[in-house]
Amino acid sequence: MFSVKSNIQQLTVLMLKAGITQVVVCPGSRNAAIVHTFHAAGMQCYDVTDERSAGFFAIGLMEANGGKPVAVCVTSGSAVLNLAPAVSEAYYRSFPLMVISADRPLQWIGQMDGQTLPQQGAFGSLVSKSVSLPEPQNEEEQWHCNRLLNEVLIEMQRTHKPVHVNVPIAEPLFDFSAESLPECRSIEWVRGGENLFQLSDSQQAVWQRAEKVLVLIGQMLPAEVAACAPLLSQLAKQHCLICAEHLSNVQTVMDERHCYIGNFDEMLASHAFESPDLLITIGGHIVSKLLKQHMRTNPPQWHWHVSPQGEVADLFMCCTTLVEAQPKALLSALCAAEQQRSAQRKTYRLAMMANADAAHEKEQWEDEFCDLSALRMVMKDLSALWHLQVANSSMIRNVQLLNFSNPLHCNRGVNGIEGSVSAAVGYWAGSGAPTLLLTGDLSFFYDKNGLWNKYVQNPSAPLRILVMNNRGGQIFYHLQGLDSPYLEKSIAAQHDTTAQGVAMECRAQYLCADSAAELELALKEFLDEAPTVKILEVMTDVQANLKAHKAFFRAFSN
């Protein structure tokens, strides 16, 4: 019989899957449920009373077993700190020592409860990773616990350094009524060289079995995706489906537009998007909330995530393999590998491409002047010479609904509204390329000091800034359930500010439009190639924007 605590159960199962069967255990009440479960699971437990000795005892075990991982389990409080000398020894000898500390629940730390102190991070830089597990109460917390354990086990495998797993346990502590341990996802870690990657045996088996393969490309720089473009085209010809948002910059290097699907939000809204058997993700962030929701509720059987730095990013909550390699290396290996499901993959790819075309034909645009219609006018005949910088929130989501092939950059690392103007000016100054910043009002005003520098005062190439001013945070009006009397004033930050004063201050030419006719006229002057700085402010109405968005997506749900 095992402890009923879910975090203890997952810890035990994943340790066994990782081959960690030797554990040095120290006495204590808070860690009793962990020790009991380790024994019940058949682990080889060594009883050592003194924690100072237990850590070095574990090092001796590793010396004897050829450097295989060994765990040491202690109770809460000062017991943890007594392991520090052994942890430091293991760190500098590159021994994979797994420290497991039981803990009180977070709310009791610093409340004069016995044997409590801040335990997470207690070993500082002497461990390669430290995590504190949740006590799961729902499926998302179960996933979080599983992900943290996979992260720490992969990091120990990658670095051969100590790691620390802190396990908060609330009372009751001693319920050992669980008859079996659960099935737990173990994320496989596979590492490749700089330009060389070899599929593991399990990956080879999956590649042969998968009938529906989707390569999803997140945010990448144009140079990064250019190195992958020939391989992506080859995979498309081998009947793998390629999906890429504008942030991927795939559109800048792949001339054959029918090789990939760009605006998959249209398909998702019309329920025409079918999850693959095998999902392969490369690059960084994905903007589409619809895709995230779909993949989390309809997960693929296998998900390989390519992470050049080996960091676990489980966006869709279903990662099965972490590939530590450059995207080009994995794609090369896939192109070279034999496949036995060509006919099935062709059927899936052609069906999805047809669904994308059908969804695109449903596209409807409101005649009323709004953010979407104004942005469409700007992008409709945009010259290829313009390099795009796009602010976060509504602007990057609206841009994803349009078709264009210009290079695109956006601060999606944290997705904040700050720094959009500064990043655009920095790109413009560093590249010398004609640069067009598409931004909302809050992001623009928040970073107006990005125009306070000598580069803006002495322009050598065109810099254009389009400010979509709907007098507040448009995105907040789209959040379902946010029905507050303080929405406009305090949440959406409603204002009456215009960009005219900012333009005057930085000696930029100012243009303004509040209708389609005025915008069409202003764009001719705004998008010329003169080496100057120009700001075009487009004034739109919140309610018109909401109506347009609803109409746009309503077209796909019918």
CSV table of C-alpha atoms in Angstrom, one decimal, residues 35 43 107 116 137 141 161 193 195-196 201 234 256 266 380 384 387 448 485 512 543:
chain,number,residue,atom,x,y,z
A,35,VAL,CA,9.9,6.8,2.9
A,43,MET,CA,13.3,0.7,-3.8
A,107,GLN,CA,1.3,29.0,4.2
A,116,THR,CA,9.9,25.2,9.1
A,137,GLN,CA,-6.1,19.2,-6.3
A,141,GLU,CA,-2.0,20.9,-10.8
A,161,LYS,CA,24.9,17.6,-11.2
A,193,GLY,CA,25.0,17.8,-32.0
A,195,ASN,CA,24.3,20.1,-37.0
A,196,LEU,CA,23.8,16.4,-36.5
A,201,ASP,CA,14.9,4.0,-31.2
A,234,GLN,CA,10.9,18.6,-48.4
A,256,GLU,CA,5.3,28.2,-52.4
A,266,GLU,CA,-9.9,30.3,-39.3
A,380,LYS,CA,-3.2,45.0,-48.4
A,384,ALA,CA,8.2,44.0,-49.6
A,387,HIS,CA,10.3,45.2,-42.1
A,448,LYS,CA,7.1,56.9,-26.0
A,485,PRO,CA,-18.4,48.7,-13.8
A,512,CYS,CA,-4.3,61.1,-38.5
A,543,GLN,CA,-17.8,49.0,-30.0
